[in-house]
Amino acid sequence: EKGADVIATLAKSFNGMADSLQSQIKELADLSEVQQRFVSDVSHELRTPLTTIRLAGDLLYDQRATFPPATGRTAELLHTQVERFELLLSDLLEISKYDAGSVDLETEPTNLVHLAEDAIDGLRSLAESKGTQLDLVAPGGHLDAEVDPRRIRRIMHNLIGNAIEHGEGKPIVVSVDSNATAVALSVRDYGLGMSQTDIGHVFDRFWRADPSRKRTIGGTGLGLSIALEDAAVHGGWLQVWSSPGKGSCFRLTLPRTAHGALTASPSPLPP
Ligand code: ADP
């Protein structure tokens, strides 16, 4: 029982720490180069203690069935929060690399349909838990582009994951299309959608339409701002169309060749 109290206290203080750290880092992230450097250093420094917390948390999590129910739930909460913290740190490190201009693309000829299939596979269980059907529409033909596959898969994962989160269980259509100079991926959902004001903020760092509702679940509010940087560093675009109650369409357009010029998107966004 004493052990249970210790775990509960630990988890509580850890949650408090994660919340206050997130809000402090949010303020710092908007500041000057020196402070951005600081964000990067802090993120690196936090990785070591976090690894220790993670190991201890995993141990408790694995044994949760042997604890009294309330303690078991606390062990689960700790596990979730540690994951959230790790996600936040890796997103922050990525942002600080972009701010420092030290992002190196590792491009190779990549089939965008295969990448989309990978991203969809990785999100199947999340989709199933919401009863969401995921459809991939891809015409045959040459759908390769010279991109950094890790970064493009991450954008796809983020867009499809968001569509599932905000899609209200309605089917989601992922489509890939192309023209002579560009390959594009669209993710269309028929869920909550967003107001014009929300659309104006959707790529802002840490912005989320409803922070109180989503605070304990999901990502960091950094996903789309990183996706926008990822698209831009490829010389591509990330566009959004959305309407409240009608759903959203996010569209990623990439030049076929690294640093190739983009003239027009292969097909228009929904009206
Ligand atoms: P996160 O998903 O971690 O909150 P993102 O940067 O990916 O961060 O998204 C920021 C916010 O944009 C989300 O919290 C949500 O409010 C809004 N959003 C993103 N995608 C969609 C979508 N498909 N439908 C409605 N809202 C969305």
GROMACS .gro file of C-alpha atoms and ligand atoms in nm:
model
  298
    1GLU     CA    1   0.000   0.000   0.000
    2LYS     CA    2   0.285   0.233   0.081
    3GLY     CA    3   0.433   0.152  -0.260
    4ALA     CA    4   0.099   0.244  -0.419
    5ASP     CA    5   0.108   0.587  -0.253
    6VAL     CA    6   0.458   0.648  -0.377
    7ILE     CA    7   0.360   0.555  -0.733
    8ALA     CA    8   0.052   0.778  -0.716
    9THR     CA    9   0.256   1.074  -0.588
   10LEU     CA   10   0.522   1.015  -0.850
   11ALA     CA   11   0.271   0.997  -1.133
   12LYS     CA   12   0.094   1.310  -1.010
   13SER     CA   13   0.410   1.517  -0.989
   14PHE     CA   14   0.523   1.383  -1.323
   15ASN     CA   15   0.194   1.488  -1.486
   16GLY     CA   16   0.227   1.834  -1.334
   17MET     CA   17   0.584   1.855  -1.459
   18ALA     CA   18   0.486   1.749  -1.813
   19ASP     CA   19   0.210   2.013  -1.827
   20SER     CA   20   0.416   2.301  -1.694
   21LEU     CA   21   0.714   2.203  -1.910
   22GLN     CA   22   0.493   2.196  -2.217
   23SER     CA   23   0.361   2.546  -2.152
   24GLN     CA   24   0.706   2.686  -2.071
   25ILE     CA   25   0.863   2.536  -2.381
   26LYS     CA   26   0.575   2.674  -2.588
   27GLU     CA   27   0.669   3.028  -2.478
   28LEU     CA   28   1.038   2.969  -2.545
   29ALA     CA   29   0.981   2.822  -2.887
   30ASP     CA   30   0.861   3.158  -3.017
   31LEU     CA   31   1.172   3.344  -2.910
   32SER     CA   32   1.516   3.435  -3.044
   33GLU     CA   33   1.798   3.222  -3.179
   34VAL     CA   34   1.971   3.200  -2.840
   35GLN     CA   35   1.654   3.080  -2.682
   36GLN     CA   36   1.587   2.837  -2.965
   37ARG     CA   37   1.932   2.697  -2.898
   38PHE     CA   38   1.825   2.667  -2.537
   39VAL     CA   39   1.512   2.472  -2.637
   40SER     CA   40   1.731   2.235  -2.834
   41ASP     CA   41   1.976   2.190  -2.542
   42VAL     CA   42   1.695   2.141  -2.291
   43SER     CA   43   1.530   1.883  -2.516
   44HIS     CA   44   1.858   1.690  -2.542
   45GLU     CA   45   1.920   1.715  -2.166
   46LEU     CA   46   1.573   1.586  -2.084
   47ARG     CA   47   1.619   1.273  -2.289
   48THR     CA   48   1.842   1.096  -2.036
   49PRO     CA   49   1.622   1.136  -1.726
   50LEU     CA   50   1.320   1.062  -1.939
   51THR     CA   51   1.473   0.731  -2.046
   52THR     CA   52   1.513   0.638  -1.678
   53ILE     CA   53   1.155   0.738  -1.601
   54ARG     CA   54   1.044   0.538  -1.904
   55LEU     CA   55   1.220   0.222  -1.781
   56ALA     CA   56   1.072   0.257  -1.431
   57GLY     CA   57   0.730   0.333  -1.580
   58ASP     CA   58   0.746   0.032  -1.811
   59LEU     CA   59   0.827  -0.191  -1.515
   60LEU     CA   60   0.524  -0.064  -1.323
   61TYR     CA   61   0.307  -0.084  -1.633
   62ASP     CA   62   0.401  -0.446  -1.696
   63GLN     CA   63   0.310  -0.534  -1.337
   64ARG     CA   64  -0.010  -0.329  -1.325
   65ALA     CA   65  -0.235  -0.637  -1.303
   66THR     CA   66  -0.079  -0.718  -0.965
   67PHE     CA   67  -0.160  -0.373  -0.815
   68PRO     CA   68  -0.486  -0.258  -0.655
   69PRO     CA   69  -0.711  -0.116  -0.936
   70ALA     CA   70  -0.647   0.251  -0.859
   71THR     CA   71  -0.271   0.198  -0.861
   72GLY     CA   72  -0.296  -0.002  -1.184
   73ARG     CA   73  -0.476   0.293  -1.346
   74THR     CA   74  -0.206   0.528  -1.218
   75ALA     CA   75   0.061   0.306  -1.377
   76GLU     CA   76  -0.131   0.329  -1.707
   77LEU     CA   77  -0.155   0.706  -1.677
   78LEU     CA   78   0.218   0.730  -1.611
   79HIS     CA   79   0.285   0.516  -1.918
   80THR     CA   80   0.068   0.738  -2.141
   81GLN     CA   81   0.221   1.058  -2.009
   82VAL     CA   82   0.576   0.932  -2.060
   83GLU     CA   83   0.486   0.850  -2.422
   84ARG     CA   84   0.340   1.197  -2.465
   85PHE     CA   85   0.655   1.349  -2.320
   86GLU     CA   86   0.877   1.148  -2.556
   87LEU     CA   87   0.669   1.258  -2.852
   88LEU     CA   88   0.692   1.620  -2.741
   89LEU     CA   89   1.070   1.599  -2.708
   90SER     CA   90   1.125   1.441  -3.048
   91ASP     CA   91   0.893   1.701  -3.210
   92LEU     CA   92   1.079   1.981  -3.033
   93LEU     CA   93   1.416   1.850  -3.150
   94GLU     CA   94   1.284   1.836  -3.504
   95ILE     CA   95   1.154   2.194  -3.483
   96SER     CA   96   1.482   2.316  -3.339
   97LYS     CA   97   1.666   2.156  -3.633
   98TYR     CA   98   1.442   2.346  -3.874
   99ASP     CA   99   1.492   2.670  -3.682
  100ALA     CA  100   1.868   2.621  -3.692
  101GLY     CA  101   1.851   2.549  -4.065
  102SER     CA  102   2.030   2.218  -4.004
  103VAL     CA  103   1.795   1.977  -4.175
  104ASP     CA  104   1.960   1.745  -4.426
  105LEU     CA  105   1.725   1.575  -4.668
  106GLU     CA  106   1.804   1.216  -4.754
  107THR     CA  107   1.624   1.193  -5.085
  108GLU     CA  108   1.579   0.887  -5.302
  109PRO     CA  109   1.335   0.789  -5.576
  110THR     CA  110   1.026   0.690  -5.380
  111ASN     CA  111   0.692   0.547  -5.477
  112LEU     CA  112   0.436   0.767  -5.305
  113VAL     CA  113   0.165   0.502  -5.323
  114HIS     CA  114   0.385   0.258  -5.128
  115LEU     CA  115   0.451   0.527  -4.868
  116ALA     CA  116   0.079   0.596  -4.837
  117GLU     CA  117   0.014   0.222  -4.793
  118ASP     CA  118   0.279   0.210  -4.517
  119ALA     CA  119   0.124   0.506  -4.339
  120ILE     CA  120  -0.224   0.354  -4.366
  121ASP     CA  121  -0.100   0.018  -4.233
  122GLY     CA  122   0.052   0.191  -3.933
  123LEU     CA  123  -0.281   0.355  -3.851
  124ARG     CA  124  -0.514   0.061  -3.908
  125SER     CA  125  -0.566  -0.024  -3.544
  126LEU     CA  126  -0.642   0.341  -3.457
  127ALA     CA  127  -0.890   0.351  -3.748
  128GLU     CA  128  -1.052   0.025  -3.638
  129SER     CA  129  -1.088   0.152  -3.281
  130LYS     CA  130  -1.298   0.440  -3.422
  131GLY     CA  131  -1.481   0.226  -3.674
  132THR     CA  132  -1.327   0.429  -3.955
  133GLN     CA  133  -1.283   0.289  -4.305
  134LEU     CA  134  -0.964   0.396  -4.483
  135ASP     CA  135  -0.966   0.389  -4.865
  136LEU     CA  136  -0.667   0.447  -5.090
  137VAL     CA  137  -0.735   0.572  -5.442
  138ALA     CA  138  -0.431   0.558  -5.667
  139PRO     CA  139  -0.427   0.540  -6.045
  140GLY     CA  140  -0.157   0.325  -6.201
  141GLY     CA  141   0.145   0.482  -6.366
  142HIS     CA  142   0.446   0.671  -6.258
  143LEU     CA  143   0.390   0.797  -5.904
  144ASP     CA  144   0.752   0.828  -5.798
  145ALA     CA  145   0.918   1.138  -5.662
  146GLU     CA  146   1.265   1.211  -5.533
  147VAL     CA  147   1.193   1.272  -5.164
  148ASP     CA  148   1.311   1.191  -4.813
  149PRO     CA  149   1.086   0.890  -4.744
  150ARG     CA  150   1.105   0.920  -4.365
  151ARG     CA  151   0.980   1.279  -4.371
  152ILE     CA  152   0.708   1.218  -4.628
  153ARG     CA  153   0.583   0.908  -4.445
  154ARG     CA  154   0.568   1.122  -4.130
  155ILE     CA  155   0.354   1.386  -4.306
  156MET     CA  156   0.120   1.116  -4.435
  157HIS     CA  157   0.097   0.956  -4.090
  158ASN     CA  158   0.014   1.292  -3.940
  159LEU     CA  159  -0.252   1.387  -4.197
  160ILE     CA  160  -0.422   1.047  -4.191
  161GLY     CA  161  -0.398   1.027  -3.810
  162ASN     CA  162  -0.561   1.372  -3.780
  163ALA     CA  163  -0.834   1.269  -4.024
  164ILE     CA  164  -0.908   0.965  -3.807
  165GLU     CA  165  -0.903   1.172  -3.485
  166HIS     CA  166  -1.139   1.437  -3.619
  167GLY     CA  167  -1.327   1.225  -3.874
  168GLU     CA  168  -1.613   1.117  -3.647
  169GLY     CA  169  -1.586   0.759  -3.770
  170LYS     CA  170  -1.681   0.847  -4.131
  171PRO     CA  171  -1.482   0.691  -4.415
  172ILE     CA  172  -1.154   0.860  -4.510
  173VAL     CA  173  -1.026   0.877  -4.865
  174VAL     CA  174  -0.653   0.899  -4.928
  175SER     CA  175  -0.568   0.966  -5.292
  176VAL     CA  176  -0.247   1.000  -5.488
  177ASP     CA  177  -0.233   1.172  -5.826
  178SER     CA  178   0.023   1.338  -6.046
  179ASN     CA  179   0.109   1.551  -6.347
  180ALA     CA  180   0.435   1.595  -6.537
  181THR     CA  181   0.616   1.786  -6.261
  182ALA     CA  182   0.435   1.701  -5.940
  183VAL     CA  183   0.293   1.419  -5.731
  184ALA     CA  184   0.018   1.496  -5.481
  185LEU     CA  185  -0.143   1.321  -5.189
  186SER     CA  186  -0.484   1.421  -5.057
  187VAL     CA  187  -0.642   1.313  -4.732
  188ARG     CA  188  -1.015   1.379  -4.722
  189ASP     CA  189  -1.232   1.332  -4.415
  190TYR     CA  190  -1.602   1.400  -4.362
  191GLY     CA  191  -1.582   1.478  -3.991
  192LEU     CA  192  -1.575   1.788  -3.770
  193GLY     CA  193  -1.409   2.025  -4.012
  194MET     CA  194  -1.283   2.368  -3.910
  195SER     CA  195  -1.392   2.731  -3.919
  196GLN     CA  196  -1.209   2.988  -4.136
  197THR     CA  197  -1.045   3.124  -3.818
  198ASP     CA  198  -0.922   2.777  -3.721
  199ILE     CA  199  -0.784   2.720  -4.069
  200GLY     CA  200  -0.573   3.034  -4.024
  201HIS     CA  201  -0.405   2.876  -3.719
  202VAL     CA  202  -0.384   2.513  -3.816
  203PHE     CA  203  -0.013   2.525  -3.904
  204ASP     CA  204   0.082   2.731  -3.595
  205ARG     CA  205   0.306   2.564  -3.341
  206PHE     CA  206   0.117   2.411  -3.047
  207TRP     CA  207  -0.218   2.528  -3.183
  208ARG     CA  208  -0.514   2.296  -3.129
  209ALA     CA  209  -0.878   2.381  -3.191
  210ASP     CA  210  -0.986   2.264  -2.850
  211PRO     CA  211  -0.693   2.236  -2.609
  212SER     CA  212  -0.898   2.141  -2.305
  213ARG     CA  213  -1.064   1.850  -2.483
  214LYS     CA  214  -0.749   1.714  -2.639
  215ARG     CA  215  -0.496   1.786  -2.370
  216THR     CA  216  -0.470   1.434  -2.237
  217ILE     CA  217  -0.490   1.250  -2.567
  218GLY     CA  218  -0.328   1.263  -2.906
  219GLY     CA  219  -0.023   1.453  -3.014
  220THR     CA  220   0.153   1.773  -2.928
  221GLY     CA  221  -0.003   2.035  -3.152
  222LEU     CA  222   0.328   2.039  -3.343
  223GLY     CA  223   0.242   1.779  -3.609
  224LEU     CA  224   0.113   2.011  -3.880
  225SER     CA  225   0.376   2.279  -3.821
  226ILE     CA  226   0.644   2.012  -3.873
  227ALA     CA  227   0.455   1.875  -4.175
  228LEU     CA  228   0.453   2.225  -4.329
  229GLU     CA  229   0.831   2.257  -4.278
  230ASP     CA  230   0.881   1.907  -4.421
  231ALA     CA  231   0.678   1.997  -4.731
  232ALA     CA  232   0.857   2.330  -4.775
  233VAL     CA  233   1.208   2.184  -4.744
  234HIS     CA  234   1.114   1.954  -5.035
  235GLY     CA  235   1.005   2.255  -5.238
  236GLY     CA  236   0.646   2.137  -5.199
  237TRP     CA  237   0.316   2.268  -5.062
  238LEU     CA  238   0.075   2.168  -4.791
  239GLN     CA  239  -0.274   2.306  -4.845
  240VAL     CA  240  -0.595   2.276  -4.650
  241TRP     CA  241  -0.961   2.306  -4.730
  242SER     CA  242  -1.215   2.265  -4.453
  243SER     CA  243  -1.570   2.346  -4.362
  244PRO     CA  244  -1.741   2.303  -4.022
  245GLY     CA  245  -1.951   1.986  -4.020
  246LYS     CA  246  -1.842   1.892  -4.374
  247GLY     CA  247  -1.490   1.775  -4.304
  248SER     CA  248  -1.144   1.863  -4.424
  249CYS     CA  249  -0.906   1.793  -4.707
  250PHE     CA  250  -0.530   1.825  -4.660
  251ARG     CA  251  -0.325   1.814  -4.973
  252LEU     CA  252   0.050   1.762  -5.004
  253THR     CA  253   0.207   1.848  -5.341
  254LEU     CA  254   0.571   1.755  -5.409
  255PRO     CA  255   0.798   1.815  -5.706
  256ARG     CA  256   0.897   1.492  -5.879
  257THR     CA  257   1.264   1.579  -5.874
  258ALA     CA  258   1.450   1.715  -5.571
  259HIS     CA  259   1.447   2.098  -5.592
  260GLY     CA  260   1.228   2.077  -5.904
  261ALA     CA  261   1.001   2.374  -5.960
  262LEU     CA  262   0.630   2.340  -5.892
  263THR     CA  263   0.398   2.522  -6.123
  264ALA     CA  264   0.053   2.390  -6.048
  265SER     CA  265  -0.105   2.130  -5.825
  266PRO     CA  266  -0.220   1.826  -6.027
  267SER     CA  267  -0.581   1.873  -5.924
  268PRO     CA  268  -0.775   2.136  -5.732
  269LEU     CA  269  -0.887   2.120  -5.370
  270PRO     CA  270  -1.258   2.070  -5.304
  271PRO     CA  271  -1.465   2.392  -5.358
  272ADP     P1  272  -0.222   1.756  -3.290
  272ADP     O1  273  -0.285   1.656  -3.383
  272ADP     O2  274  -0.110   1.702  -3.210
  272ADP     O3  275  -0.320   1.833  -3.208
  272ADP     P2  276  -0.159   1.898  -3.535
  272ADP     O4  277  -0.061   2.007  -3.561
  272ADP     O5  278  -0.146   1.774  -3.617
  272ADP     O6  279  -0.147   1.866  -3.381
  272ADP     O7  280  -0.305   1.956  -3.553
  272ADP     C1  281  -0.339   2.078  -3.489
  272ADP     C2  282  -0.488   2.093  -3.473
  272ADP     O8  283  -0.550   2.111  -3.601
  272ADP     C3  284  -0.560   1.972  -3.415
  272ADP     O9  285  -0.551   1.966  -3.273
  272ADP     C4  286  -0.702   1.998  -3.462
  272ADP    O10  287  -0.766   2.092  -3.379
  272ADP     C5  288  -0.681   2.059  -3.601
  272ADP     N1  289  -0.693   1.958  -3.707
  272ADP     C6  290  -0.593   1.894  -3.770
  272ADP     N2  291  -0.639   1.810  -3.865
  272ADP     C7  292  -0.774   1.818  -3.862
  272ADP     C8  293  -0.882   1.756  -3.934
  272ADP     N3  294  -0.858   1.665  -4.029
  272ADP     N4  295  -1.010   1.792  -3.902
  272ADP     C9  296  -1.033   1.886  -3.806
  272ADP     N5  297  -0.937   1.947  -3.734
  272ADP    C10  298  -0.809   1.915  -3.760
   0.00000   0.00000   0.00000
